[in-house]
Coordinates of C-alpha atoms in Angstrom, one line a residue:
M79 CA -50.4 10.4 78.8
R80 CA -52.4 11.6 81.8
R81 CA -51.0 10.7 85.2
R82 CA -52.3 11.2 88.8
P83 CA -50.6 14.2 90.5
G84 CA -47.8 13.3 92.8
L85 CA -44.8 14.8 94.6
S86 CA -42.3 16.6 92.5
A87 CA -38.7 15.4 92.2
R88 CA -37.6 18.5 94.1
M89 CA -39.9 17.7 97.0
K90 CA -38.8 14.1 97.1
L91 CA -35.2 15.1 97.2
A92 CA -35.9 17.7 99.9
L93 CA -37.7 15.1 102.0
S94 CA -34.9 12.6 101.4
Y95 CA -32.3 15.2 102.6
A96 CA -34.3 16.1 105.7
G97 CA -35.0 12.4 106.5
F98 CA -31.3 11.5 106.1
L99 CA -30.3 14.4 108.4
F100 CA -32.9 13.5 111.0
V101 CA -31.8 9.9 111.0
A102 CA -28.2 11.0 111.3
G103 CA -29.1 13.2 114.3
A104 CA -31.1 10.3 116.0
L105 CA -28.1 8.0 115.5
L106 CA -25.8 10.5 117.1
L107 CA -28.1 10.8 120.1
A108 CA -28.3 7.0 120.3
V109 CA -24.5 6.8 120.3
V110 CA -24.3 9.4 123.1
W111 CA -26.8 7.4 125.2
A112 CA -25.2 4.1 124.5
F113 CA -21.6 5.1 125.2
L114 CA -21.9 8.0 127.7
L115 CA -25.1 8.2 129.7
R116 CA -25.3 4.5 130.6
Y117 CA -21.9 4.8 132.4
V118 CA -23.1 7.7 134.6
P119 CA -24.1 6.4 138.1
D120 CA -27.8 6.5 138.8
N121 CA -27.9 7.6 142.4
S122 CA -29.0 10.6 144.5
Q123 CA -25.6 12.3 144.8
G124 CA -26.5 14.6 142.1
L125 CA -29.4 16.1 144.1
L126 CA -26.9 17.3 146.8
G127 CA -24.7 19.0 144.2
I128 CA -21.8 16.5 144.8
S129 CA -21.9 14.8 141.3
P130 CA -24.3 14.6 138.4
N131 CA -26.4 11.4 137.9
R132 CA -28.2 9.8 135.0
Y133 CA -31.6 11.2 135.9
L134 CA -30.3 14.8 136.1
L135 CA -28.4 14.5 132.8
V136 CA -31.4 12.9 130.9
H137 CA -33.8 15.6 132.1
T138 CA -31.3 18.3 131.2
F139 CA -30.2 16.9 127.9
A140 CA -33.5 15.6 126.6
P141 CA -35.2 19.0 125.9
A142 CA -32.1 20.4 124.2
A143 CA -31.9 17.2 122.1
A144 CA -35.5 17.6 121.1
V145 CA -34.9 21.2 120.1
A146 CA -31.8 20.1 118.1
M147 CA -33.7 17.4 116.3
A148 CA -36.5 19.8 115.4
F149 CA -34.0 22.2 114.1
L150 CA -32.3 19.5 112.1
L151 CA -35.6 18.5 110.6
V152 CA -36.5 22.1 109.6
F153 CA -32.9 22.8 108.4
G154 CA -33.0 19.6 106.4
L155 CA -36.3 20.5 104.7
V156 CA -35.3 24.0 103.8
G157 CA -31.7 23.2 102.9
G158 CA -32.8 20.1 100.9
W159 CA -35.4 22.2 99.0
L160 CA -32.8 24.8 98.1
L161 CA -30.1 22.2 97.2
A162 CA -32.6 20.2 95.2
G163 CA -33.7 23.3 93.3
R164 CA -30.1 24.1 92.5
M165 CA -29.3 20.6 91.4
L166 CA -32.4 20.2 89.2
A167 CA -32.1 23.6 87.5
P168 CA -30.3 22.0 84.5
L169 CA -33.0 19.4 84.2
T170 CA -35.6 22.2 84.1
R171 CA -33.8 23.8 81.2
I172 CA -33.7 20.5 79.4
T173 CA -37.5 20.0 80.0
E174 CA -38.3 23.4 78.6
A175 CA -36.2 22.7 75.6
A176 CA -38.0 19.4 75.1
R177 CA -41.4 21.2 75.3
T178 CA -40.2 23.8 72.8
A179 CA -39.1 21.0 70.4
G180 CA -42.4 19.3 70.9
K181 CA -44.1 22.4 69.6
G182 CA -42.2 22.2 66.3
S183 CA -39.2 24.5 67.0
L184 CA -36.1 22.4 66.5
S185 CA -33.7 25.3 66.2
H186 CA -33.6 25.9 70.0
R187 CA -30.4 24.7 71.8
I188 CA -29.7 24.4 75.5
R189 CA -25.9 25.0 75.4
M190 CA -25.5 24.5 79.1
E191 CA -22.4 26.1 80.6
G192 CA -20.2 24.6 83.2
R193 CA -17.9 21.6 83.6
Q194 CA -18.8 18.1 82.5
D195 CA -21.2 16.2 84.6
E196 CA -24.3 14.0 84.1
F197 CA -26.7 16.9 83.4
R198 CA -24.2 18.6 81.0
E199 CA -23.8 15.3 79.2
L200 CA -27.5 14.9 78.9
S201 CA -27.8 18.5 77.7
D202 CA -25.1 17.9 75.0
A203 CA -26.8 14.7 73.9
F204 CA -30.1 16.5 73.6
D205 CA -28.6 19.3 71.6
S206 CA -27.0 16.8 69.3
M207 CA -30.3 15.0 68.9
L208 CA -32.1 18.3 68.1
E209 CA -29.4 19.1 65.5
Q210 CA -29.8 15.8 63.8
L211 CA -33.6 16.1 63.9
E212 CA -33.5 19.6 62.4
S213 CA -31.1 18.4 59.7
H214 CA -33.3 15.4 58.9
V215 CA -36.5 17.4 58.8
A216 CA -34.9 20.0 56.6
E217 CA -33.7 17.2 54.3
Q218 CA -37.1 15.6 54.1
Q219 CA -38.7 19.0 53.4
R220 CA -36.2 19.6 50.5
F221 CA -36.8 16.1 49.3
A222 CA -40.6 16.5 49.3
A223 CA -40.3 19.9 47.5
N224 CA -37.9 18.5 44.9
A225 CA -40.0 15.4 44.4
S226 CA -43.2 17.5 43.9
H227 CA -41.3 19.7 41.4
E228 CA -39.9 16.7 39.5
L229 CA -43.3 14.9 39.4
R230 CA -45.1 18.1 38.4
T231 CA -42.9 18.6 35.3
P232 CA -43.9 15.5 33.4
L233 CA -47.5 15.9 34.4
A234 CA -47.5 19.5 33.1
I235 CA -45.9 18.4 29.8
S236 CA -48.6 15.7 29.4
R237 CA -51.3 18.2 30.0
T238 CA -49.8 20.6 27.4
L239 CA -49.6 17.8 24.8
L240 CA -53.2 16.7 25.5
D241 CA -54.4 20.3 25.2
L242 CA -52.4 20.7 21.9
A243 CA -54.0 17.5 20.5
R244 CA -57.5 18.7 21.5
Q245 CA -57.1 22.2 20.1
D246 CA -55.4 21.2 16.9
P247 CA -57.0 18.0 15.5
A248 CA -54.7 18.2 12.5
Q249 CA -51.7 17.7 14.7
D250 CA -49.7 14.5 14.1
R251 CA -51.2 12.1 16.6
T252 CA -48.3 9.6 16.3
D253 CA -45.7 12.3 17.4
I254 CA -47.9 13.3 20.3
I255 CA -48.4 9.7 21.4
E256 CA -44.6 9.1 21.2
R257 CA -43.9 12.2 23.3
L258 CA -46.6 11.3 25.8
H259 CA -45.1 7.8 26.1
T260 CA -41.6 9.3 26.8
V261 CA -42.9 11.7 29.4
N262 CA -45.0 9.0 31.1
T263 CA -42.0 6.6 31.1
R264 CA -40.0 9.3 32.8
A265 CA -42.7 9.9 35.4
I266 CA -43.0 6.1 36.1
D267 CA -39.2 5.8 36.5
L268 CA -39.2 8.7 38.9
T269 CA -42.1 7.2 40.9
E270 CA -40.4 3.8 41.1
A271 CA -37.1 5.5 42.1
L272 CA -38.9 7.3 44.9
L273 CA -40.5 4.1 46.2
L274 CA -37.2 2.3 46.1
L275 CA -35.5 5.2 47.9
S276 CA -38.2 5.1 50.6
R277 CA -37.9 1.3 50.9
G278 CA -34.2 1.5 51.3
E279 CA -34.5 4.2 54.0
R280 CA -37.0 2.1 56.0
G281 CA -34.6 -0.9 55.9
T282 CA -37.6 -3.4 55.8
F283 CA -36.2 -6.3 53.9
T284 CA -35.2 -9.9 54.4
R285 CA -31.5 -10.5 54.7
E286 CA -29.8 -13.4 52.9
S287 CA -26.3 -14.3 51.8
V288 CA -25.4 -12.3 48.6
D289 CA -22.3 -12.6 46.4
L290 CA -21.3 -9.1 45.1
S291 CA -19.3 -10.6 42.3
L292 CA -22.4 -12.2 40.8
L293 CA -24.3 -9.0 41.1
A294 CA -21.5 -7.1 39.4
E295 CA -21.5 -9.5 36.5
E296 CA -25.3 -9.3 36.2
A297 CA -25.3 -5.5 36.2
A298 CA -22.5 -5.4 33.7
E299 CA -24.3 -7.8 31.4
T300 CA -27.5 -5.7 31.6
L301 CA -25.7 -2.4 30.9
L302 CA -23.3 -3.7 28.2
P303 CA -25.5 -2.4 25.3
L304 CA -25.4 1.1 26.9
A305 CA -21.6 0.9 27.3
E306 CA -21.1 -0.3 23.7
Q307 CA -23.4 2.5 22.4
R308 CA -21.3 5.1 24.2
R309 CA -18.0 3.3 23.2
I310 CA -17.2 2.6 26.9
T311 CA -15.1 -0.4 27.9
L312 CA -16.7 -2.2 30.8
D313 CA -14.6 -4.6 32.8
V314 CA -15.5 -6.8 35.8
T315 CA -12.6 -8.0 37.9
G316 CA -12.0 -9.4 41.4
T317 CA -13.0 -12.4 43.5
R318 CA -16.0 -13.6 45.4
A319 CA -17.3 -11.1 47.9
V320 CA -20.1 -12.3 50.2
T321 CA -22.3 -10.0 52.3
S322 CA -25.7 -10.2 54.0
G323 CA -28.7 -8.2 52.7
S324 CA -31.4 -7.9 50.1
A325 CA -30.3 -9.3 46.8
E326 CA -32.8 -7.0 44.9
L327 CA -31.7 -3.8 46.7
L328 CA -28.0 -4.7 46.3
L329 CA -28.4 -5.4 42.6
R330 CA -30.1 -2.0 42.2
M331 CA -27.2 -0.5 44.1
V332 CA -24.6 -2.1 41.8
T333 CA -26.6 -1.3 38.7
N334 CA -27.0 2.4 39.6
L335 CA -23.2 2.6 40.3
V336 CA -22.3 1.0 37.0
Q337 CA -24.9 3.1 35.0
N338 CA -23.6 6.3 36.6
A339 CA -20.1 5.3 35.7
I340 CA -21.1 4.8 32.1
V341 CA -23.2 7.9 31.7
H342 CA -20.9 10.3 33.5
N343 CA -17.8 9.3 31.5
L344 CA -15.9 10.6 28.6
P345 CA -17.8 11.2 25.4
A346 CA -16.2 8.1 23.9
D347 CA -13.4 5.6 24.5
G348 CA -13.8 5.7 28.2
T349 CA -13.5 2.8 30.7
V350 CA -15.5 1.5 33.7
T351 CA -14.0 -1.0 36.1
V352 CA -16.0 -3.0 38.6
H353 CA -13.9 -4.8 41.2
T354 CA -15.1 -7.0 44.1
E355 CA -13.1 -8.6 46.9
M356 CA -13.2 -9.7 50.5
Y357 CA -11.2 -7.7 53.0
G358 CA -11.3 -9.5 56.3
D359 CA -15.0 -9.8 57.2
T360 CA -16.0 -7.0 54.8
G361 CA -17.2 -7.4 51.2
V362 CA -15.8 -4.6 49.0
L363 CA -17.3 -3.3 45.8
R364 CA -15.3 -0.7 43.9
V365 CA -16.5 1.1 40.7
E366 CA -14.1 3.4 38.8
N367 CA -14.6 5.3 35.6
T368 CA -12.7 7.7 33.5
G369 CA -13.8 11.3 32.9
R370 CA -13.0 14.9 33.5
P371 CA -11.5 15.9 36.9
L372 CA -14.1 16.5 39.5
P373 CA -14.0 19.6 41.8
P374 CA -13.8 18.5 45.5
E375 CA -16.8 20.6 46.5
L376 CA -19.0 18.6 44.2
L377 CA -18.5 15.2 45.9
P378 CA -20.6 15.8 49.1
T379 CA -23.6 16.8 46.9
L380 CA -23.6 13.7 44.7
T381 CA -25.6 11.6 47.1
E382 CA -28.2 14.2 47.7
P383 CA -31.6 13.6 46.0
F384 CA -32.2 15.4 42.7
R385 CA -28.6 16.6 42.5
R386 CA -27.5 15.5 39.1
G387 CA -23.9 16.8 39.2
T388 CA -24.1 19.2 36.3
D389 CA -20.4 19.5 36.2
R390 CA -20.0 15.9 35.2
V391 CA -20.1 14.9 31.5
R392 CA -23.4 13.4 30.5
T393 CA -25.9 13.5 27.7
D394 CA -29.5 14.7 27.9
E395 CA -31.0 11.4 27.0
H396 CA -29.4 9.9 30.1
A397 CA -29.8 12.8 32.4
G398 CA -31.8 10.6 34.8
V399 CA -33.9 11.9 37.7
G400 CA -31.2 12.7 40.1
L401 CA -31.8 9.8 42.4
G402 CA -29.1 7.3 41.3
L403 CA -26.5 7.9 44.0
A404 CA -29.2 8.9 46.5
I405 CA -30.7 5.4 46.1
V406 CA -27.2 3.9 46.4
H407 CA -26.6 5.9 49.6
S408 CA -29.9 4.9 51.1
I409 CA -29.3 1.2 50.3
V410 CA -25.8 1.4 51.8
R411 CA -27.1 2.9 55.0
A412 CA -29.9 0.3 55.3
H413 CA -27.2 -2.5 55.1
D414 CA -25.0 -0.9 57.8
A415 CA -22.3 -0.3 55.2
T416 CA -20.1 2.6 54.2
L417 CA -19.9 4.6 50.9
G418 CA -16.8 6.3 49.8
L419 CA -16.5 8.8 46.9
S420 CA -13.1 10.0 45.8
P421 CA -11.9 11.7 42.6
R422 CA -9.4 9.9 40.4
P423 CA -6.2 11.9 39.8
A424 CA -6.5 11.4 36.0
G425 CA -10.2 12.3 36.1
G426 CA -13.4 10.4 36.8
L427 CA -14.7 9.0 40.1
A428 CA -14.0 6.0 42.3
V429 CA -16.8 4.7 44.4
T430 CA -16.1 2.2 47.1
V431 CA -18.8 0.3 49.1
R432 CA -17.9 -1.8 52.1
L433 CA -20.5 -4.2 53.3
P434 CA -20.2 -6.4 56.4
A435 CA -20.2 -10.1 55.7
R436 CA -22.8 -10.7 58.5

């Protein structure tokens, strides 16, 4: 945005200091005149050297007062300029850091020394903002790279299958079509997951009253065949838990949690428990599953995109695209909720989502 040139903040502060000092000097002279000179007799005795009079004092005092006022004005300008420069030096560093960040360098930090004041507080807040921006940009770059890699894999497989069918007409077309269908289904699922993740991060949805217990029952009913296939016992317990948000996104959140709990479970005879309840003004959803003990260092990575948690038990046919918990985390943040992951002492994972009722 182009602006007309004007006085700098330093010049404005210097003029303010000088003006304040000049006015203070003028008020002092006015006080001297009002409370001292007006009580001096105005007669001719002073001319004979007997006593001073008002005329003599005014003509003697006025030139000295004028010199003092001029000195105060110059002193105020010079001193104000130096003081303003010293006071605005931290702001200059913050401005330079902002310009550096505007050029794309987010690794620069101000790290201003000294005791806490307004400028140091602004500097610390700016450093914190740069740190968050750098982390967010790095996360987005990793996400874009991972998404490109994940999308490139099914496309490369499809091209290989098509080249094989073209080069070898005697190849079984039914098998190729089936494999193409599987690869394309995976690519479509990945694309839909990416779109859903982007939608959740934008937070652009209409809020309505949603009962988490109903969503838990619907998700359990949908995933019951998968649980029976893997010989997993699926239980839904608890009471009504009302929150405000998107019913579609919250249903996807619950479905992803239950599906992860089924897939990342014991090879057989495992359990998944889905529990809902109201805790004050907060709707609570808790999903627990059995499984092998999880290392603590694995938990922070589970919500990162394309991190499939290779240390968890799963089968290749349900490996997924690595966006299940990432989508859950995105939906939770969009609803101003909290997501807690904790390993169960006996093995498995307990996931707790707390959503505000309003």
